[in-house]
Short mmCIF file of C-alpha atoms in Angstrom, two decimals:
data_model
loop_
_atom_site.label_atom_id
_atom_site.label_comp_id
_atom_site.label_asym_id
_atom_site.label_seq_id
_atom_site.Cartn_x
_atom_site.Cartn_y
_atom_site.Cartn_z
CA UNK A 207 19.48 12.21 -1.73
CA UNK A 208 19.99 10.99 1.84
CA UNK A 209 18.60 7.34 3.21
CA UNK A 210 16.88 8.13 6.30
CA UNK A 211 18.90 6.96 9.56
CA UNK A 212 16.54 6.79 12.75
CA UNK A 213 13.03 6.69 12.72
CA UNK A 214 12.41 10.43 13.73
CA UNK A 215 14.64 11.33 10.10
CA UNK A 216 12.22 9.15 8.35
CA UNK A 217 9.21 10.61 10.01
CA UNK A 218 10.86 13.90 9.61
CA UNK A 219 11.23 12.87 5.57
CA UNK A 220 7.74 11.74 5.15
CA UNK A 221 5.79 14.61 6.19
CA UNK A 222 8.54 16.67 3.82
CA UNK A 223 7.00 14.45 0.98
CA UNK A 224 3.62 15.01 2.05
CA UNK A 225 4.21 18.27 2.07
CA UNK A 226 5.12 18.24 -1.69
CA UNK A 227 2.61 15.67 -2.69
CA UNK A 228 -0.56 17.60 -1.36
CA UNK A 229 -1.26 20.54 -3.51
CA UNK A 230 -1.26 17.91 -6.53
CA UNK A 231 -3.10 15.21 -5.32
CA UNK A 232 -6.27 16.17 -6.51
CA UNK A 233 -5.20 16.89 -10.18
CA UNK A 234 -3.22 13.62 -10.05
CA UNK A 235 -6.78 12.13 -8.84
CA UNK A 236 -8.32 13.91 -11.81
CA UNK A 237 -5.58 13.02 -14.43
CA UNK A 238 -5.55 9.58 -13.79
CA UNK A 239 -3.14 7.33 -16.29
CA UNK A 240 -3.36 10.15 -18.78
CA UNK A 241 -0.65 11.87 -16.70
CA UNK A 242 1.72 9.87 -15.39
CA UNK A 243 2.98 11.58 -12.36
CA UNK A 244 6.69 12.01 -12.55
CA UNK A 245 7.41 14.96 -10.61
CA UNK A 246 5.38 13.26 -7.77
CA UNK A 247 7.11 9.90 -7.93
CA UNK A 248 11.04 11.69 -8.13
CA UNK A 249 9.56 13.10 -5.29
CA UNK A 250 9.41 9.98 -3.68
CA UNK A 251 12.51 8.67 -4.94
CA UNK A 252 14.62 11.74 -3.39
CA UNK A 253 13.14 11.50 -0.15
CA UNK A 254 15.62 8.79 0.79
CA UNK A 255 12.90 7.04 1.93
CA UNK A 256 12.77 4.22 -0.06
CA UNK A 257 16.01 2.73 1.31
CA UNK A 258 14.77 3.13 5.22
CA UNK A 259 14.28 -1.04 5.33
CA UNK A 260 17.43 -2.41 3.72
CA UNK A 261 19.11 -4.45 5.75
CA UNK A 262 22.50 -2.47 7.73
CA UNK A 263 24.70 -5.66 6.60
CA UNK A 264 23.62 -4.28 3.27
CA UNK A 265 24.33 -0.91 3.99
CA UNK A 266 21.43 0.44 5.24
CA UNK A 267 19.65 2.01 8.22
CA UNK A 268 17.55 -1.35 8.72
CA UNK A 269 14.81 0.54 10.04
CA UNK A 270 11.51 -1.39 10.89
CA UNK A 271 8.04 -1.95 10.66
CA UNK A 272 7.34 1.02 13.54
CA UNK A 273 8.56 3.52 11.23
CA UNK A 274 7.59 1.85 7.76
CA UNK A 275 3.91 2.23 8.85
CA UNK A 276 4.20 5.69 10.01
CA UNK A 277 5.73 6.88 6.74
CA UNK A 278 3.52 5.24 4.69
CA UNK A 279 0.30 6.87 6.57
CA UNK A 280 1.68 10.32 6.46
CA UNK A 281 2.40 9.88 2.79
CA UNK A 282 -1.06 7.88 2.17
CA UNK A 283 -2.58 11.21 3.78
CA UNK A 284 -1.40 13.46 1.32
CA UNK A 285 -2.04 11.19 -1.62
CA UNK A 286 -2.98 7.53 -1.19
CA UNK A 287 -1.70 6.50 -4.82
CA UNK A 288 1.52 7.78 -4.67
CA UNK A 289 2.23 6.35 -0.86
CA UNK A 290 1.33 2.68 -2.86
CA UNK A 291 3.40 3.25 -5.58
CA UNK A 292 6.71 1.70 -3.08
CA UNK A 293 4.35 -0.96 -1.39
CA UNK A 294 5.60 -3.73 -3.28
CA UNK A 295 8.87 -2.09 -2.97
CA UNK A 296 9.45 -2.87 0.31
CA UNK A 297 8.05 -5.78 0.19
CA UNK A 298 10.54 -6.61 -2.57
CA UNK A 299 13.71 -5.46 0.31
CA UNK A 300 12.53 -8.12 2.88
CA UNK A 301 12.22 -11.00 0.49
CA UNK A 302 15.43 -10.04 -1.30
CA UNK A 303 16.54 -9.82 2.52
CA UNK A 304 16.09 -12.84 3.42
CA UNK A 305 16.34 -15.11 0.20
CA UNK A 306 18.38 -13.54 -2.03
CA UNK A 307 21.58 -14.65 -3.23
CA UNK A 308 25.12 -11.93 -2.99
CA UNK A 309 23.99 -10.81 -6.32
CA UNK A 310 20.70 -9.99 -6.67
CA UNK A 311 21.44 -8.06 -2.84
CA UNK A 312 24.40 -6.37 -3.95
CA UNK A 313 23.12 -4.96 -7.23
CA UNK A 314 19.37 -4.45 -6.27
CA UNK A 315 19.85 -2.82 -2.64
CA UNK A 316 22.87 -0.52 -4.51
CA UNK A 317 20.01 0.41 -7.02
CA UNK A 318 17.35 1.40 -3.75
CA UNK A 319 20.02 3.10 -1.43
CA UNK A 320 20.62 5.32 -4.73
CA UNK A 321 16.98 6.30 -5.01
CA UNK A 322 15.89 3.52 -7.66
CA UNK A 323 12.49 1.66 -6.88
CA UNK A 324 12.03 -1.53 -7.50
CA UNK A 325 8.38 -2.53 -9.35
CA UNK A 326 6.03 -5.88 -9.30
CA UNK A 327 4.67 -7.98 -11.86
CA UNK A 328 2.65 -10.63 -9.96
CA UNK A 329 -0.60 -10.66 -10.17
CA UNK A 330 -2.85 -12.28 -13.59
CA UNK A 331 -5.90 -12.31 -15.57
CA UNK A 332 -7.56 -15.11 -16.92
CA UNK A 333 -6.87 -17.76 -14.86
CA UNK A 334 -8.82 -19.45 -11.37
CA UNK A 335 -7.41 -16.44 -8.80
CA UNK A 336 -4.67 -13.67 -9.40
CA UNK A 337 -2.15 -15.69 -8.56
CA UNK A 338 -2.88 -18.79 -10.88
CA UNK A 339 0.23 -18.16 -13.06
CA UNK A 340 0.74 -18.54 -16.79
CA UNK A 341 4.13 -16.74 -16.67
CA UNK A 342 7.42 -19.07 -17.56
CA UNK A 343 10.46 -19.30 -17.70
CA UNK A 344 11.95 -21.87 -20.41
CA UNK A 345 15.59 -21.71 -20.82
CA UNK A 346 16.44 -18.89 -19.29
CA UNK A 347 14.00 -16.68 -20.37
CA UNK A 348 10.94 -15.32 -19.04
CA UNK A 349 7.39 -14.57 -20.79
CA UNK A 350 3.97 -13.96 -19.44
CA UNK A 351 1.80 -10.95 -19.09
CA UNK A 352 0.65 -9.21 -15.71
CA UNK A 353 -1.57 -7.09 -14.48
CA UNK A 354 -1.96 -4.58 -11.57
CA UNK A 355 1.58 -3.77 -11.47
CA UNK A 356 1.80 -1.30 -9.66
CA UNK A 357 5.05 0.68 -9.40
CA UNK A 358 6.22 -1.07 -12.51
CA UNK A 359 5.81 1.46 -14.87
CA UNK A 360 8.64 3.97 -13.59
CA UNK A 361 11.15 1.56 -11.58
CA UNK A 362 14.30 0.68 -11.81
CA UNK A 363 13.60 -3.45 -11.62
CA UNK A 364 10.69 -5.59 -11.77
CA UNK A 365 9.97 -8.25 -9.62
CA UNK A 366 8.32 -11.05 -11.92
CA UNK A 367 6.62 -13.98 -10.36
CA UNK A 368 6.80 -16.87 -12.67
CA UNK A 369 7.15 -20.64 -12.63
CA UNK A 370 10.61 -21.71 -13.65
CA UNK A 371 12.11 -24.95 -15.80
CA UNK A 372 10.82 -27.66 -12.87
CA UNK A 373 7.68 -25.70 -11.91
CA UNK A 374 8.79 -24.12 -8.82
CA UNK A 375 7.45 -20.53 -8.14
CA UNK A 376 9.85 -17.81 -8.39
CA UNK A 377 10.90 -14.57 -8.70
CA UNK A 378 12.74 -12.73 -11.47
CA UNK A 379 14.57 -9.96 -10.56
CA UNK A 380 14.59 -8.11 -14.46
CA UNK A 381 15.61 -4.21 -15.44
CA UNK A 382 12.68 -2.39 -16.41
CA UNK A 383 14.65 -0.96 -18.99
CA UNK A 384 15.70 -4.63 -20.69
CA UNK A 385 14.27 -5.64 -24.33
CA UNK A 386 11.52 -7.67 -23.90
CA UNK A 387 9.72 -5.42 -21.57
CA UNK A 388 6.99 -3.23 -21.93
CA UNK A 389 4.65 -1.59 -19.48
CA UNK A 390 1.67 0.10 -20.76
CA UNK A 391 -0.42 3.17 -18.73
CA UNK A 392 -4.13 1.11 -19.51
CA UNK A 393 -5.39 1.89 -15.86
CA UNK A 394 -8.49 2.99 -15.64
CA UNK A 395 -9.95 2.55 -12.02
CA UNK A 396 -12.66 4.20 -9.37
CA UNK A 397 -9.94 5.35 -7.22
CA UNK A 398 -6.04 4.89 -6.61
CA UNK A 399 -5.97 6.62 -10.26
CA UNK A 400 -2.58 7.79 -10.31
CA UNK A 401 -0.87 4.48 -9.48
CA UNK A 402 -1.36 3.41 -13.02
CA UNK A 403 -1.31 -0.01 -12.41
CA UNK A 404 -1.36 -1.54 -15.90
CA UNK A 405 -0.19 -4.13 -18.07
CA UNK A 406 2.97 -5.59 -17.83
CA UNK A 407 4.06 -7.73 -21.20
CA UNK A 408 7.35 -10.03 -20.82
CA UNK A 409 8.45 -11.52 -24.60
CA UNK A 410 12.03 -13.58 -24.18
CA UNK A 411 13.42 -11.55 -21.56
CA UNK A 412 16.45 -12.94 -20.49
CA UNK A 413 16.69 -13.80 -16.75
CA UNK A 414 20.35 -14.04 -15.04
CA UNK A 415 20.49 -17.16 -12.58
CA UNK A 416 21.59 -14.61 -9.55
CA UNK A 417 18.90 -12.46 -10.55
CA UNK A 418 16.21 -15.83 -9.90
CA UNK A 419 14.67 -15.85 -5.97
CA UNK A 420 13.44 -19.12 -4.81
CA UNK A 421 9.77 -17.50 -3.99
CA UNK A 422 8.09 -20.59 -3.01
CA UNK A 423 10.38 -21.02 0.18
CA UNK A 424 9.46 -17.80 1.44
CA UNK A 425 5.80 -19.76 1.98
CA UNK A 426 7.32 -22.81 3.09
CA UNK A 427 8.87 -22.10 6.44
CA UNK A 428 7.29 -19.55 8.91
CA UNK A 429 7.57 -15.79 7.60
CA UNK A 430 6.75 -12.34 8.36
CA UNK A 431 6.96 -11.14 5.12
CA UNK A 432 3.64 -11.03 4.06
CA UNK A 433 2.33 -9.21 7.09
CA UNK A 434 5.16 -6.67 6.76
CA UNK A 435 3.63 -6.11 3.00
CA UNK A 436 0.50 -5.96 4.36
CA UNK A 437 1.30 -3.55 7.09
CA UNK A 438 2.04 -0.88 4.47
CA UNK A 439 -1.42 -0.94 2.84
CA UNK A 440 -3.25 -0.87 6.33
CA UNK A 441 -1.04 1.98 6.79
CA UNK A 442 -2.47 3.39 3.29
CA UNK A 443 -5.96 2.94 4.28
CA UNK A 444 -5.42 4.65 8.23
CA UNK A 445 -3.68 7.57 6.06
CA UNK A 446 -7.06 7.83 3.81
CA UNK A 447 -8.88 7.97 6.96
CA UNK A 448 -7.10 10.60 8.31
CA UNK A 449 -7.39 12.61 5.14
CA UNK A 450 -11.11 12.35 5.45
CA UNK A 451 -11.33 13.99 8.83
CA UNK A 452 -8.74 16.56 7.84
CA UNK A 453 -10.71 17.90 5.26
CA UNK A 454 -14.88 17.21 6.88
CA UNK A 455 -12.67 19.29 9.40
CA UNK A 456 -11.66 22.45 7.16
CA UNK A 457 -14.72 21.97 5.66
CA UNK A 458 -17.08 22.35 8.40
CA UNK A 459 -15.08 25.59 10.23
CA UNK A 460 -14.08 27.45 6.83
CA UNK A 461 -17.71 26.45 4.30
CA UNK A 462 -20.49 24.67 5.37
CA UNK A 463 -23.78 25.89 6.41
CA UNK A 464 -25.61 24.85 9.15
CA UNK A 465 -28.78 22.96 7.78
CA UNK A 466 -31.85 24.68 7.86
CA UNK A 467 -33.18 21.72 10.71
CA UNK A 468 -30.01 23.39 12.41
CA UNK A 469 -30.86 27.00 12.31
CA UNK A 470 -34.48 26.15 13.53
CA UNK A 471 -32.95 24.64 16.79
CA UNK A 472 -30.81 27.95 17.17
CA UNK A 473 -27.35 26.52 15.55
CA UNK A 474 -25.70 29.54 13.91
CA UNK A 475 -22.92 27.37 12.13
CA UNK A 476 -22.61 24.09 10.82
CA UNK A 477 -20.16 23.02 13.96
CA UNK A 478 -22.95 24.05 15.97
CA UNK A 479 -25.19 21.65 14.73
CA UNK A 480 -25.29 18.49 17.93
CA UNK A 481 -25.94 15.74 15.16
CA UNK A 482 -22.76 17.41 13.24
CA UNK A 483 -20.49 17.24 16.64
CA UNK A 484 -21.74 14.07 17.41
CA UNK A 485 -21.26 11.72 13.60
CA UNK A 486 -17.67 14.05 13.86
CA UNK A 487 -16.98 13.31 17.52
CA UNK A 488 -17.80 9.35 16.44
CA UNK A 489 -15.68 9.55 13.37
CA UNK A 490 -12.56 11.32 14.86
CA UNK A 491 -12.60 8.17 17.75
CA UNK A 492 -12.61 5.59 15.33
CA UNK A 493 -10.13 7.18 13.16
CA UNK A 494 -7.78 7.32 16.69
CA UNK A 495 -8.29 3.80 17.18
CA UNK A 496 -7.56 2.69 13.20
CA UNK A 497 -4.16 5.09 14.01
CA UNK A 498 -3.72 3.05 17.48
CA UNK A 499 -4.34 -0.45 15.98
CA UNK A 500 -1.82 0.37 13.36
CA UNK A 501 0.72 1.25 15.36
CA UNK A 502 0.23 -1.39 17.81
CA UNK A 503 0.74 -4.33 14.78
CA UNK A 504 3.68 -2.58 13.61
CA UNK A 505 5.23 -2.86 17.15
CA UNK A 506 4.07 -6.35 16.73
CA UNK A 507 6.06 -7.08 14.01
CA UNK A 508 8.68 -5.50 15.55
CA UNK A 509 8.57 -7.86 18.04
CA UNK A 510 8.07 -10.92 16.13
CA UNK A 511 10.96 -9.80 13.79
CA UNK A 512 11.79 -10.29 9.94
CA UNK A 513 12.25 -13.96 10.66
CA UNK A 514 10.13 -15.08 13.24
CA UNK A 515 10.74 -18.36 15.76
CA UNK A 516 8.12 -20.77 14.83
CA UNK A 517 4.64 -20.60 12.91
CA UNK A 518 2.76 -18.79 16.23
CA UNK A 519 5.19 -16.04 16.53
CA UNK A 520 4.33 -15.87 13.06
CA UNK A 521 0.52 -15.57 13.32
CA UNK A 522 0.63 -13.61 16.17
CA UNK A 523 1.89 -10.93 13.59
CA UNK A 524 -0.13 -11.94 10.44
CA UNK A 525 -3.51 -11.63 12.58
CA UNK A 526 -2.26 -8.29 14.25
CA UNK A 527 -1.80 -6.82 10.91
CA UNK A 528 -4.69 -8.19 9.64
CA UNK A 529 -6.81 -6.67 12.22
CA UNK A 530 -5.55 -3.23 11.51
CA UNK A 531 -6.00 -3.59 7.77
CA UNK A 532 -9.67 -4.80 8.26
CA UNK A 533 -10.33 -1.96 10.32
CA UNK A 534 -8.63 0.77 9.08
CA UNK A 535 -10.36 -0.51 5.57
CA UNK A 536 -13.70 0.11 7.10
CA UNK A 537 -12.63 2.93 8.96
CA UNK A 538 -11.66 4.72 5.75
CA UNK A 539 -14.57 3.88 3.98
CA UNK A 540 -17.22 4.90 6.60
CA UNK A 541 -15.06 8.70 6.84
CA UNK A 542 -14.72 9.20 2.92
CA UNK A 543 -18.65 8.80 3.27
CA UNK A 544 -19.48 10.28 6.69
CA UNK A 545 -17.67 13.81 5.34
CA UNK A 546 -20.50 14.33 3.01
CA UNK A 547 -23.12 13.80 5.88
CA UNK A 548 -21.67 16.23 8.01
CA UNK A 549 -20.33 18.86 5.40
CA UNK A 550 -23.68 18.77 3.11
CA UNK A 551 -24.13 18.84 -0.70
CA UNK A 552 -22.24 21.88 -1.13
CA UNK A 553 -19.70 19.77 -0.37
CA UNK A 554 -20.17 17.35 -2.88
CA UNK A 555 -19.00 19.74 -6.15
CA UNK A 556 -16.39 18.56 -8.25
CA UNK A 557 -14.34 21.40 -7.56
CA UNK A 558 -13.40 19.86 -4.16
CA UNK A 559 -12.69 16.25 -4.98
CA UNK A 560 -13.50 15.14 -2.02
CA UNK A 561 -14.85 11.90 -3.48
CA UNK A 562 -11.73 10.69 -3.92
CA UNK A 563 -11.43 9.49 -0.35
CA UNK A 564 -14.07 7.45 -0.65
CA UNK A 565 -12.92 6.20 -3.86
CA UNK A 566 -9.42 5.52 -3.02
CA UNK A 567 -10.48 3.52 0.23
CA UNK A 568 -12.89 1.67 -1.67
CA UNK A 569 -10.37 0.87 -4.66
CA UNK A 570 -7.30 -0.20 -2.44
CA UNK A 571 -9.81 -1.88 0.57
CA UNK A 572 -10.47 -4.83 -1.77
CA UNK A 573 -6.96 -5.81 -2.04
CA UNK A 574 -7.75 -8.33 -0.26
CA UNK A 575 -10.92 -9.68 1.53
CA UNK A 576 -11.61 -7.97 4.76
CA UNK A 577 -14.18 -10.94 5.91
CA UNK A 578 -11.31 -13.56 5.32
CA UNK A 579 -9.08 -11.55 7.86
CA UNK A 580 -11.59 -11.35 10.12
CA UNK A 581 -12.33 -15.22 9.77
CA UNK A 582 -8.71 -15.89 10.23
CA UNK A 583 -8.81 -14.10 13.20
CA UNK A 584 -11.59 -15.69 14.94
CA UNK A 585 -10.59 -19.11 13.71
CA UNK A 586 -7.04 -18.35 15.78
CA UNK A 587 -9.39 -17.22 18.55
CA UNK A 588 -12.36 -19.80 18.71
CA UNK A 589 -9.78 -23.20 17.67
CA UNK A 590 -6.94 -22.53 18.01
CA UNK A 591 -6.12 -22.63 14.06
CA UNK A 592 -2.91 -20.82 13.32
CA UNK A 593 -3.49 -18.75 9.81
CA UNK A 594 -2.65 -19.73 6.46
CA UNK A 595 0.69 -18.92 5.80
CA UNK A 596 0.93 -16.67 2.79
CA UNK A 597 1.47 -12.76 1.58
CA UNK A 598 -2.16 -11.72 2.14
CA UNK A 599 -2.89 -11.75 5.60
#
């Protein structure tokens, strides 16, 4: 296993892994959490690719948010689940990158440039919002239980958000493999099947004090961290986009019929068909521009950097990445249902799975509220209002 160096070995890399991820990503769609998908996800972890953002005073390339969104939209292409499987593990790099302690770097980013992912446990049931944490930690040792945890199941670490002795938000930096932990497979989802984001149950797991990250703080001064996580599931959705045109493309050349309409008006094939040419012509722009806007936050963030100058330098990349995960969202969505327009019912058998484009966009698309992006964006716009400073935007 080899990290990755430049951003053409990474590219290079990623369409390797796509390569290997295709031909099972519709039985993985299929399977769901009743399979959980280890060939695909050693895969991933051999690709080197999961230590292409650790820092090069840590040892690694240090490569940045230009090449972290291309990989992850020519992995999401092949199979969306599997490309969000690492989200929170890069996420995970940058915070640990810039608010870690020696310890938690040294041993963590050792783990990653070996291959090992790192997992999240931060998001709950039962409470106000997601984030409205019961999770504790009373001397020294962490319980709660959490939900959507995705990556979890299979890493090396998990990242546990939890309030500690005095309150204060952190993070817990635990070994999957440590007593006290157990991650169950109870995932059961319209799309993003194979991510098998389940349960996560902490019971007195013992939390080393190098191994605690101050979490709050990363909120408290102006960050980039959040709209570097966020970059990686606009990526996701642009790559599900892209998937959808692949295949309305194979479809329509190698199996659909023209309609009968079609054949009345003298089109001999489905591609002949103007209303065909025109919703694929339409479809194939928009997907362009999703694949354009995405690339153009990324180069924002490069830009802007892992620790920006001050709060606008900040938004500036929050509402560019914001933008391209609004759009791409509905992007995705409107090509996972345009396919089946163009290609016709035939199109719509099991056997294909096609579905599963529309399903995965419309799974991972309400991550977070699209309309709240957009507001944020026009707010910036309209008043001048910089955007709430947080991991969602």
């Amino acid at each position: 296993m080899v990290v990755p160096q430049t951003h053409d070995e990474a590219v290079t890399a990623a369409h390797r892994l796509a390569a290997v991820l295709a031909p099972g990503a519709i039985q993985r769609d299929r399977d769901g959490a009743e399979v959980v998908p280890y060939e695909a996800l050693a895969a991933l972890d051999d690709s080197g690719l999961l230590g292409i953002t650790v820092p090069v005073s840590d040892g690694g390339p240090g490569l940045g948010p230009r090449t972290l969104g291309e990989v992850a939209r020519i992995v999401a292409a092949a199979d969306p689940a599997i490309a969000q499987v690492p989200q929170s593990h890069f996420l995970l790099v940058d915070v640990l990158a810039v608010h870690a302690g020696p310890e938690a770097r040294k041993r963590a980013f050792g783990d990653v440039l070996a291959g090992r992912r790192l997992g999240n446990a931060f998001a709950e049931r039962g409470g106000q919002h997601a984030q409205d944490l019961r999770t504790r930690i009373t001397d020294g040792l962490l319980d709660g239980v959490k939900y959507y945890t995705t990556g979890a199941l299979t890493s090396a670490w998990i990242a546990v958000s939890a309030l500690d002795e005095t309150g204060r938000l952190v993070l817990a930096l635990v070994p999957r493999a440590a007593e006290g932990v157990s991650v169950d497979t109870d995932w059961d989802m319209l799309g993003q099947r194979a991510t098998i984001s389940g349960t996560a149950t902490f019971r007195r797991v013992p939390v080393e004090a190098g191994l605690r990250v101050d979490y709050a703080g990363a909120y408290e001064v102006p960050q980039q961290i959040g709209a570097r996580a966020q970059l990686v599931h606009a990526a996701i959705e642009v790559g599900i986009a892209g998937a959808a045109l692949r295949d309305a493309r194979s479809y329509l050349r190698e199996k659909a019929r023209p309609s009968t309409e079609a054949v009345r008006s003298g089109a001999a094939a489905a591609v002949d068909d103007p209303h065909v040419r025109h919703r694929y012509g339409r479809l194939a722009t928009r997907v362009r521009a999703a694949e354009a806007l995405l690339d153009s936050a990324a180069r924002t963030l490069e830009e802007v950097g892992l620790i920006p100058a001050d709060a606008e330098a900040a938004a500036r990349g929050s509402l560019a990445v914001a933008a391209a995960k609004a759009f791409g969202s509905e992007v995705a969505l409107e090509a996972g249902s345009e396919l089946f327009t163009m290609c016709g019912t035939s199109s719509a058998a099991a056997k294909y799975d096609l579905d599963r484009h529309w399903r995965n966009a419309r799974t991972h698309s309400v991550h977070d509220p699209m309309d709240w992006k957009y507001a944020h964006i026009a707010a910036y716009e309209l008043a001048d209002r910089l955007p709430p400073n947080h991991g969602q935007l």
